[in-house]
Amino acid sequence: MILEVKDIYTAYGLSQILFGVSLKVNAGEVVSLLGRNGAGKTTTLRSIMGLTPPRSGSIKFKGEEIAGKPPYQIARIGIGSVPEDRRIFPDLTVWENLDVAIKSSREGGPSWTMERVFELFPALEPLQNRQGGFLSGGEQQMLTIARALMGNPELLLLDEPSEGLAPVVVSHLGQQISKLREEGMTILLCEQNFRFSLDLSDRLYILEKGEVRYEGSMAEFLKDEDSWRPYLTV
Ligand code: ATP
């Protein structure tokens, strides 16, 4: 198991958001965290990244407790994150955005290069000299994922990658995430768009009001999809 979140409680000041969330991600799996707007998906990712540390509970990455560690340390041990707001540098070119993110890989860990990233996202290659701020939404999303890969993560956290993108761009992005999965990347994917994660994920969790309401494989879920529809935005 690469990630094990156990019974975390996370709050912003006095507002308690997560109430005992537990989830697991095995190496090589794509796991979706679904739920409506405000269910606590982003807060779960922020808890894992150390941006909003949980008040109680445990978060283990490859067996090591990381709850309470600062975000830079958590990033360094191999968790890459793609936030919802796609924070690329608008004044830097595509190439520069990727170059500043290069980190040497840990021993035995993956090793991403510019070449490999352009193989995965061929659309970015001809845009290497374009400034980030002049990219389309879909191109920016690709660049954010590519940038996270340059840090050679063993686990990638994706926060609503399909948000705000046109359907054709979403389907293209889905293919690229599938390709990453085939290459063995472990991914925790937060989505409101259940259809998007359907073909990509091995297992899923549904969050509602800061609690896990459902946990199961995609195949099991699909047998009983209708009863869970109220928890999802479809
Ligand atoms: P979204 O799709 O909107 O990101 P989500 O499932 O990711 O939904 P969260 O972003 O985790 O949900 O938000 C859960 C709750 O926490 C919401 O009620 C939100 O208003 C609240 N919240 C988020 N950030 C803060 C903050 N910085 N301070 C106080 N409350 C916050």
XYZ file of N, CA, C and O and ligand atoms in Angstrom, residues 12 15 17 36-43 84 160 192, ligand 1:
87
model
N -10.985 24.029 9.144
C -10.448 25.364 8.865
C -10.916 26.218 10.034
O -12.112 26.527 10.122
N -14.445 25.722 11.565
C -15.334 24.849 10.776
C -14.700 23.502 10.498
O -13.722 23.386 9.765
N -14.442 20.132 8.776
C -14.819 19.723 7.415
C -14.766 18.206 7.243
O -15.662 17.610 6.660
N -20.082 15.643 -4.275
C -20.535 16.927 -4.781
C -19.644 18.057 -4.305
O -18.850 17.895 -3.373
N -19.870 19.193 -4.908
C -19.231 20.430 -4.525
C -19.308 20.601 -2.999
O -20.393 20.530 -2.443
N -18.160 20.802 -2.363
C -18.172 21.052 -0.921
C -18.146 19.806 -0.056
O -18.174 19.901 1.178
N -18.048 18.640 -0.658
C -18.083 17.387 0.115
C -16.822 17.181 0.951
O -16.835 16.439 1.930
N -15.734 17.836 0.546
C -14.486 17.702 1.316
C -13.350 17.069 0.530
O -12.327 16.685 1.109
N -13.493 16.978 -0.784
C -12.459 16.326 -1.615
C -11.145 17.109 -1.561
O -10.080 16.548 -1.292
N -11.236 18.409 -1.847
C -10.024 19.236 -1.840
C -9.402 19.255 -0.445
O -8.174 19.198 -0.303
N -10.231 19.293 0.568
C -9.711 19.315 1.944
C -8.965 18.012 2.245
O -7.938 18.029 2.938
N -6.479 22.372 -8.031
C -7.634 22.722 -8.855
C -7.383 23.989 -9.677
O -7.851 24.109 -10.798
N -9.766 17.687 -9.491
C -10.729 18.078 -10.525
C -10.078 18.505 -11.837
O -10.295 19.627 -12.310
N -15.765 15.861 -9.530
C -17.221 16.006 -9.427
C -17.850 15.298 -10.606
O -18.986 14.877 -10.570
P -15.040 21.623 -4.522
O -15.439 20.890 -5.729
O -15.811 22.861 -4.313
O -13.567 21.817 -4.379
P -14.743 19.768 -2.409
O -15.456 18.482 -2.229
O -13.343 19.695 -2.856
O -15.557 20.665 -3.363
P -13.739 21.287 -0.237
O -13.090 22.291 -1.119
O -12.896 20.315 0.477
O -14.860 20.503 -1.038
O -14.629 22.098 0.795
C -15.340 21.494 1.860
C -15.948 22.569 2.726
O -14.911 23.326 3.322
C -16.821 23.554 1.990
O -17.975 23.760 2.776
C -15.983 24.817 1.935
O -16.796 25.944 1.985
C -15.145 24.706 3.169
N -13.841 25.386 3.008
C -12.940 25.163 2.023
N -11.842 25.943 2.195
C -12.052 26.651 3.332
C -11.299 27.629 4.038
N -10.081 28.025 3.645
N -11.849 28.163 5.164
C -13.080 27.761 5.600
N -13.840 26.858 4.964
C -13.338 26.306 3.845
